[in-house]
Amino acid sequence: QQQVKQSPQSLIVQKGGISIINCAYENTAFDYFPWYQQFPGKGPALLIAIRPDVSEKKEGRFTISFNKSAKQFSLHIMDSQPGDSATYFCAARAGSARQLTFGSGTQLTVLP
Amino acid sequence: DAGVIQSPRHEVTEMGQEVTLRCKPISGHDYLFWYRQTMMRGLELLIYFNNNVPIDDSGMPEDRFSAKMPNASFSTLKIQPSEPRDSAVYFCASRPDWETQYFGPGTRLLVL
């Protein structure tokens, strides 16, 4: 019940295209859903996060869509750029817990 | 702030040797986490501390692994004796209560 399932495992997108990464969860106690971006040789860095009281959050080209009833959330990267090529992790945390539960990661490659 | 600091950045050792990884969290952060990242298993939480006290060490793979946090500005993760299957990138992360988790740059460990 603590798992967060992430798909796809890898994604190749043309420059200017839309990248979409999906995550699903079972634990209804989760109330904080961040996305992390990791470049090779670096630690994961927070990209954007959402709480379940809103269905969408946008920051620049990055948007989280949240569907509470389906227990799913997704990351959309608009106008994808080669510099966006990285591994993306979704995560979730329950208010009563202190640790994040991470998805398995998606390796995004944006072709020039 | 310099962010989470980890040392060494790279470590190569021989099987059976003791390995000590070090972490300096961001000042004022109450929580400290140790993660291990491998291609096969993704990001795994090993242990986390709150106010220097270990809260959950259920992710520590076996007795060869130990972690300490003697004060608010320093933590160590020790592997003794090390084995080739311990080869991974080890991340330290810190967080103020309820807020964003910040990762360090990681220590890349290779056990020959």
Short mmCIF file of C-alpha atoms in Angstrom, two decimals:
data_model
loop_
_atom_site.label_atom_id
_atom_site.label_comp_id
_atom_site.label_asym_id
_atom_site.label_seq_id
_atom_site.Cartn_x
_atom_site.Cartn_y
_atom_site.Cartn_z
CA GLN A 1 0.00 0.00 0.00
CA GLN A 2 3.02 2.22 0.37
CA GLN A 3 4.02 1.86 -3.26
CA VAL A 4 3.96 4.53 -5.91
CA LYS A 5 3.90 3.07 -9.41
CA GLN A 6 5.51 5.17 -12.12
CA SER A 7 5.38 4.83 -15.88
CA PRO A 8 6.87 4.78 -18.41
CA GLN A 9 10.34 3.61 -17.45
CA SER A 10 11.83 5.57 -20.32
CA LEU A 11 10.52 8.21 -22.68
CA ILE A 12 11.90 9.76 -25.85
CA VAL A 13 10.39 13.01 -27.06
CA GLN A 14 11.23 15.39 -29.85
CA LYS A 15 12.21 18.94 -28.99
CA GLY A 16 9.09 21.04 -28.61
CA GLY A 17 6.91 18.07 -27.80
CA ILE A 18 4.99 17.26 -24.63
CA SER A 19 6.45 14.78 -22.15
CA ILE A 20 3.98 13.00 -19.90
CA ILE A 21 4.93 10.82 -16.93
CA ASN A 22 2.31 9.07 -14.85
CA CYS A 23 2.16 7.84 -11.27
CA ALA A 24 -0.45 5.90 -9.34
CA TYR A 25 -0.80 5.19 -5.65
CA GLU A 26 -2.97 3.19 -3.28
CA ASN A 27 -2.49 4.83 0.09
CA THR A 28 -5.29 7.36 0.53
CA ALA A 29 -3.38 8.92 3.42
CA PHE A 30 -0.85 10.42 1.00
CA ASP A 31 -1.30 14.19 1.01
CA TYR A 32 1.86 15.56 -0.58
CA PHE A 33 3.04 14.67 -4.08
CA PRO A 34 6.38 16.06 -5.27
CA TRP A 35 8.27 15.45 -8.47
CA TYR A 36 12.04 15.30 -8.45
CA GLN A 37 14.42 15.81 -11.36
CA GLN A 38 17.81 14.13 -11.41
CA PHE A 39 20.64 14.84 -13.82
CA PRO A 40 23.48 12.34 -14.22
CA GLY A 41 25.95 12.56 -11.37
CA LYS A 42 23.69 14.78 -9.30
CA GLY A 43 21.23 14.28 -6.47
CA PRO A 44 17.49 14.53 -7.10
CA ALA A 45 16.15 18.08 -6.89
CA LEU A 46 12.57 19.13 -6.25
CA LEU A 47 10.89 20.23 -9.44
CA ILE A 48 7.27 20.84 -8.46
CA ALA A 49 4.85 19.55 -5.85
CA ILE A 50 1.10 19.41 -5.30
CA ARG A 51 -1.33 18.75 -2.48
CA PRO A 52 -4.63 16.96 -3.18
CA ASP A 53 -6.80 20.01 -2.57
CA VAL A 54 -6.05 21.19 -6.12
CA SER A 55 -6.31 19.31 -9.40
CA GLU A 56 -3.52 21.07 -11.22
CA LYS A 57 -0.42 23.09 -10.51
CA LYS A 58 1.67 24.83 -13.12
CA GLU A 59 5.16 26.25 -12.87
CA GLY A 60 6.54 27.46 -16.16
CA ARG A 61 6.59 24.56 -18.60
CA PHE A 62 5.95 22.00 -15.86
CA THR A 63 2.43 21.02 -14.80
CA ILE A 64 1.20 18.45 -12.30
CA SER A 65 -2.27 17.05 -12.91
CA PHE A 66 -3.87 15.32 -9.94
CA ASN A 67 -6.86 12.99 -10.00
CA LYS A 68 -7.82 12.18 -6.43
CA SER A 69 -10.64 9.76 -7.28
CA ALA A 70 -8.39 7.74 -9.58
CA LYS A 71 -5.43 8.05 -7.21
CA GLN A 72 -3.23 9.17 -10.05
CA PHE A 73 -1.02 12.14 -10.75
CA SER A 74 1.09 13.07 -13.71
CA LEU A 75 3.83 15.43 -14.78
CA HIS A 76 3.50 17.25 -18.08
CA ILE A 77 6.48 19.01 -19.60
CA MET A 78 5.38 21.37 -22.33
CA ASP A 79 7.71 22.45 -25.14
CA SER A 80 10.26 19.85 -24.02
CA GLN A 81 13.88 20.86 -24.45
CA PRO A 82 17.09 18.82 -24.67
CA GLY A 83 18.06 20.35 -21.32
CA ASP A 84 15.07 18.59 -19.78
CA SER A 85 16.72 15.23 -20.45
CA ALA A 86 17.00 13.70 -16.99
CA THR A 87 15.45 11.08 -14.75
CA TYR A 88 12.18 12.10 -13.15
CA PHE A 89 10.84 10.62 -9.93
CA CYS A 90 7.38 11.01 -8.53
CA ALA A 91 6.94 10.65 -4.79
CA ALA A 92 4.29 10.76 -2.12
CA ARG A 93 4.14 11.31 1.61
CA ALA A 94 1.43 10.81 4.19
CA GLY A 95 1.00 13.55 6.74
CA SER A 96 1.59 11.12 9.57
CA ALA A 97 4.85 9.88 8.09
CA ARG A 98 8.14 11.66 7.64
CA GLN A 99 9.58 9.82 4.65
CA LEU A 100 8.82 10.06 0.98
CA THR A 101 7.82 7.02 -1.02
CA PHE A 102 9.45 7.28 -4.45
CA GLY A 103 8.39 5.90 -7.79
CA SER A 104 10.86 3.89 -9.84
CA GLY A 105 11.86 6.79 -12.08
CA THR A 106 11.46 7.73 -15.75
CA GLN A 107 14.45 8.43 -17.92
CA LEU A 108 13.46 11.23 -20.29
CA THR A 109 15.43 11.94 -23.44
CA VAL A 110 14.52 14.99 -25.50
CA LEU A 111 15.95 14.82 -29.00
CA PRO A 112 17.21 18.05 -30.58
CA ASP B 1 23.59 28.04 2.25
CA ALA B 2 25.89 25.42 0.72
CA GLY B 3 23.22 22.76 0.65
CA VAL B 4 23.66 19.22 1.86
CA ILE B 5 27.33 18.27 1.82
CA GLN B 6 28.52 14.72 1.35
CA SER B 7 31.98 13.25 1.42
CA PRO B 8 33.71 11.58 -0.17
CA ARG B 9 32.13 12.05 -3.60
CA HIS B 10 33.71 8.85 -4.87
CA GLU B 11 34.98 5.86 -2.97
CA VAL B 12 36.65 2.74 -4.33
CA THR B 13 37.45 0.02 -1.86
CA GLU B 14 38.07 -3.67 -1.69
CA MET B 15 35.66 -6.23 -0.39
CA GLY B 16 35.91 -6.63 3.35
CA GLN B 17 37.06 -3.09 4.03
CA GLU B 18 35.19 -0.63 6.20
CA VAL B 19 33.56 2.30 4.40
CA THR B 20 32.38 5.49 6.08
CA LEU B 21 30.21 7.99 4.27
CA ARG B 22 29.69 11.44 5.72
CA CYS B 23 26.92 14.00 5.53
CA LYS B 24 26.44 17.55 6.71
CA PRO B 25 22.77 18.55 6.50
CA ILE B 26 21.46 22.03 5.86
CA SER B 27 21.55 24.06 9.05
CA GLY B 28 18.22 24.10 10.84
CA HIS B 29 16.83 21.01 9.17
CA ASP B 30 15.32 18.60 11.68
CA TYR B 31 15.25 15.52 9.47
CA LEU B 32 18.10 13.64 7.85
CA PHE B 33 17.69 10.75 5.44
CA TRP B 34 20.10 8.23 3.94
CA TYR B 35 19.20 6.70 0.58
CA ARG B 36 20.84 4.19 -1.72
CA GLN B 37 20.33 4.33 -5.47
CA THR B 38 20.98 1.49 -7.89
CA MET B 39 19.75 0.76 -11.40
CA MET B 40 18.00 -2.38 -10.21
CA ARG B 41 16.27 -1.04 -7.10
CA GLY B 42 15.99 2.69 -7.70
CA LEU B 43 15.99 4.99 -4.67
CA GLU B 44 15.80 3.10 -1.40
CA LEU B 45 15.41 4.78 1.97
CA LEU B 46 17.88 3.24 4.38
CA ILE B 47 17.31 5.20 7.58
CA TYR B 48 16.15 8.58 8.76
CA PHE B 49 16.74 10.72 11.81
CA ASN B 50 14.67 13.38 13.53
CA ASN B 51 16.54 15.74 15.82
CA ASN B 52 19.55 13.38 15.72
CA VAL B 53 17.47 10.38 16.84
CA PRO B 54 17.08 7.40 14.46
CA ILE B 55 13.37 7.01 13.74
CA ASP B 56 13.14 4.28 11.13
CA ASP B 57 16.00 2.00 10.13
CA SER B 58 13.87 -0.68 8.52
CA GLY B 59 15.53 0.00 5.19
CA MET B 60 19.02 -0.84 6.39
CA PRO B 61 19.83 -3.98 4.44
CA GLU B 62 21.71 -5.87 7.11
CA ASP B 63 23.85 -5.59 10.22
CA ARG B 64 26.84 -4.60 8.16
CA PHE B 65 25.22 -1.18 7.78
CA SER B 66 25.08 1.31 10.62
CA ALA B 67 24.32 5.02 10.81
CA LYS B 68 24.87 7.63 13.45
CA MET B 69 24.04 11.27 13.94
CA PRO B 70 26.10 12.52 16.88
CA ASN B 71 24.93 16.12 16.43
CA ALA B 72 22.65 18.25 14.28
CA SER B 73 25.34 19.00 11.73
CA PHE B 74 26.88 15.60 11.05
CA SER B 75 25.89 12.05 10.19
CA THR B 76 27.76 8.96 9.07
CA LEU B 77 26.77 5.80 7.27
CA LYS B 78 29.17 2.95 7.83
CA ILE B 79 29.46 -0.35 6.01
CA GLN B 80 31.61 -3.00 7.68
CA PRO B 81 32.61 -5.26 6.03
CA SER B 82 31.79 -3.99 2.56
CA GLU B 83 30.73 -6.31 -0.26
CA PRO B 84 30.56 -5.82 -4.05
CA ARG B 85 26.75 -5.74 -3.92
CA ASP B 86 26.99 -2.59 -1.79
CA SER B 87 28.22 -0.69 -4.84
CA ALA B 88 25.75 2.13 -5.41
CA VAL B 89 25.28 5.85 -5.08
CA TYR B 90 24.45 6.84 -1.52
CA PHE B 91 22.52 10.04 -0.98
CA CYS B 92 21.98 12.05 2.13
CA ALA B 93 19.00 14.40 2.28
CA SER B 94 17.71 16.82 4.89
CA ARG B 95 14.46 18.62 5.49
CA PRO B 96 12.84 21.06 7.87
CA ASP B 97 9.65 19.70 9.38
CA TRP B 98 6.91 19.19 6.76
CA GLU B 99 8.78 20.90 3.97
CA THR B 100 10.84 20.09 0.91
CA GLN B 101 13.52 17.43 1.10
CA TYR B 102 16.94 18.49 -0.22
CA PHE B 103 19.38 15.93 -1.51
CA GLY B 104 23.15 16.05 -1.42
CA PRO B 105 25.28 15.29 -4.47
CA GLY B 106 25.79 11.67 -3.44
CA THR B 107 28.73 9.37 -2.82
CA ARG B 108 29.47 6.89 -5.58
CA LEU B 109 30.73 3.72 -3.93
CA LEU B 110 32.46 0.92 -5.78
CA VAL B 111 33.42 -2.19 -3.85
CA LEU B 112 35.79 -4.43 -5.76
#
